[in-house]
Short mmCIF file of C-alpha atoms in Angstrom, two decimals:
data_model
loop_
_atom_site.label_atom_id
_atom_site.label_comp_id
_atom_site.label_asym_id
_atom_site.label_seq_id
_atom_site.Cartn_x
_atom_site.Cartn_y
_atom_site.Cartn_z
CA MET A 1 200.30 30.14 68.59
CA ALA A 2 202.81 28.11 66.59
CA GLY A 3 204.50 25.01 67.86
CA ASN A 4 202.67 24.17 71.07
CA VAL A 5 199.33 22.71 69.96
CA ARG A 6 197.17 22.98 66.87
CA GLU A 7 194.10 25.19 67.16
CA TRP A 8 190.68 23.62 66.73
CA CYS A 9 188.47 26.19 64.94
CA TRP A 10 184.71 26.65 64.76
CA ASP A 11 184.77 27.06 60.95
CA PHE A 12 183.79 24.22 58.66
CA TYR A 13 186.50 23.18 56.21
CA HIS A 14 186.28 23.36 52.42
CA ASP A 15 189.45 23.05 50.35
CA SER A 16 188.57 25.86 47.93
CA TYR A 17 186.65 28.17 50.28
CA TYR A 18 189.22 30.97 50.10
CA LEU A 19 188.64 31.29 46.34
CA VAL A 20 185.12 32.63 47.02
CA SER A 21 185.35 33.93 50.61
CA PRO A 22 185.30 37.56 51.71
CA SER A 23 188.80 39.04 51.97
CA ILE A 24 188.20 40.34 55.52
CA ASN A 25 187.32 37.97 58.35
CA PRO A 26 186.09 34.94 56.39
CA THR A 27 183.90 32.78 58.60
CA GLY A 28 184.07 29.55 56.64
CA PRO A 29 181.36 27.68 54.77
CA ALA A 30 177.85 27.60 56.28
CA ALA A 31 177.87 23.79 56.61
CA GLY A 32 180.14 20.80 56.30
CA THR A 33 181.40 17.69 58.05
CA ASP A 34 185.02 18.61 58.84
CA ARG A 35 186.34 21.48 60.98
CA VAL A 36 189.42 23.63 60.45
CA MET A 37 192.64 22.97 62.38
CA ARG A 38 195.20 25.80 62.30
CA GLY A 39 198.84 25.96 63.20
CA GLY A 40 201.09 23.12 64.21
CA ALA A 41 201.98 21.17 67.30
CA TRP A 42 205.12 19.85 68.91
CA ASN A 43 204.59 16.48 67.17
CA THR A 44 203.75 17.66 63.62
CA PRO A 45 206.14 17.97 60.65
CA THR A 46 208.22 21.17 60.56
CA PHE A 47 206.04 22.69 57.83
CA TYR A 48 202.98 22.96 60.12
CA PRO A 49 204.09 24.94 63.22
CA ARG A 50 203.10 28.29 61.69
CA VAL A 51 199.99 30.43 61.91
CA ALA A 52 199.09 30.06 58.21
CA ALA A 53 198.98 26.25 58.29
CA ARG A 54 195.40 25.07 57.78
CA ASP A 55 194.06 21.54 57.67
CA LEU A 56 190.84 19.63 58.30
CA TRP A 57 189.75 17.32 61.06
CA MET A 58 186.56 15.36 61.68
CA PRO A 59 185.01 16.37 65.04
CA GLU A 60 184.45 12.76 66.13
CA ASP A 61 188.10 11.78 65.48
CA THR A 62 190.02 11.86 68.78
CA PHE A 63 193.32 10.57 67.36
CA ALA A 64 195.30 13.82 67.75
CA MET A 65 193.69 15.37 70.81
CA GLU A 66 196.98 15.31 72.75
CA SER A 67 198.32 17.97 70.39
CA THR A 68 195.15 20.01 69.88
CA GLY A 69 193.94 23.06 71.80
CA PHE A 70 191.58 25.95 71.31
CA ARG A 71 191.38 29.67 72.02
CA CYS A 72 188.57 31.26 73.98
CA VAL A 73 187.34 34.40 72.25
CA ARG A 74 184.39 36.70 72.62
CA LYS A 75 182.48 38.49 69.94
CA PRO A 76 182.96 42.27 69.95
#
């Protein structure tokens, strides 16, 4: 997951969400304007290509789409 492309996530972003989130499988805030981006890409600073890196991105902003991907998952 680290180093190829960043992962675009379904969760909305809030900078202090983890202070109040459940400790197991937090799903993110119920609403917001920005989405979570996780990991790092080939063109990001060396701090970001790791699974724990978390940042925000506006869905309508296409600036970094060349280094952004997503994972297909299914609900159990």
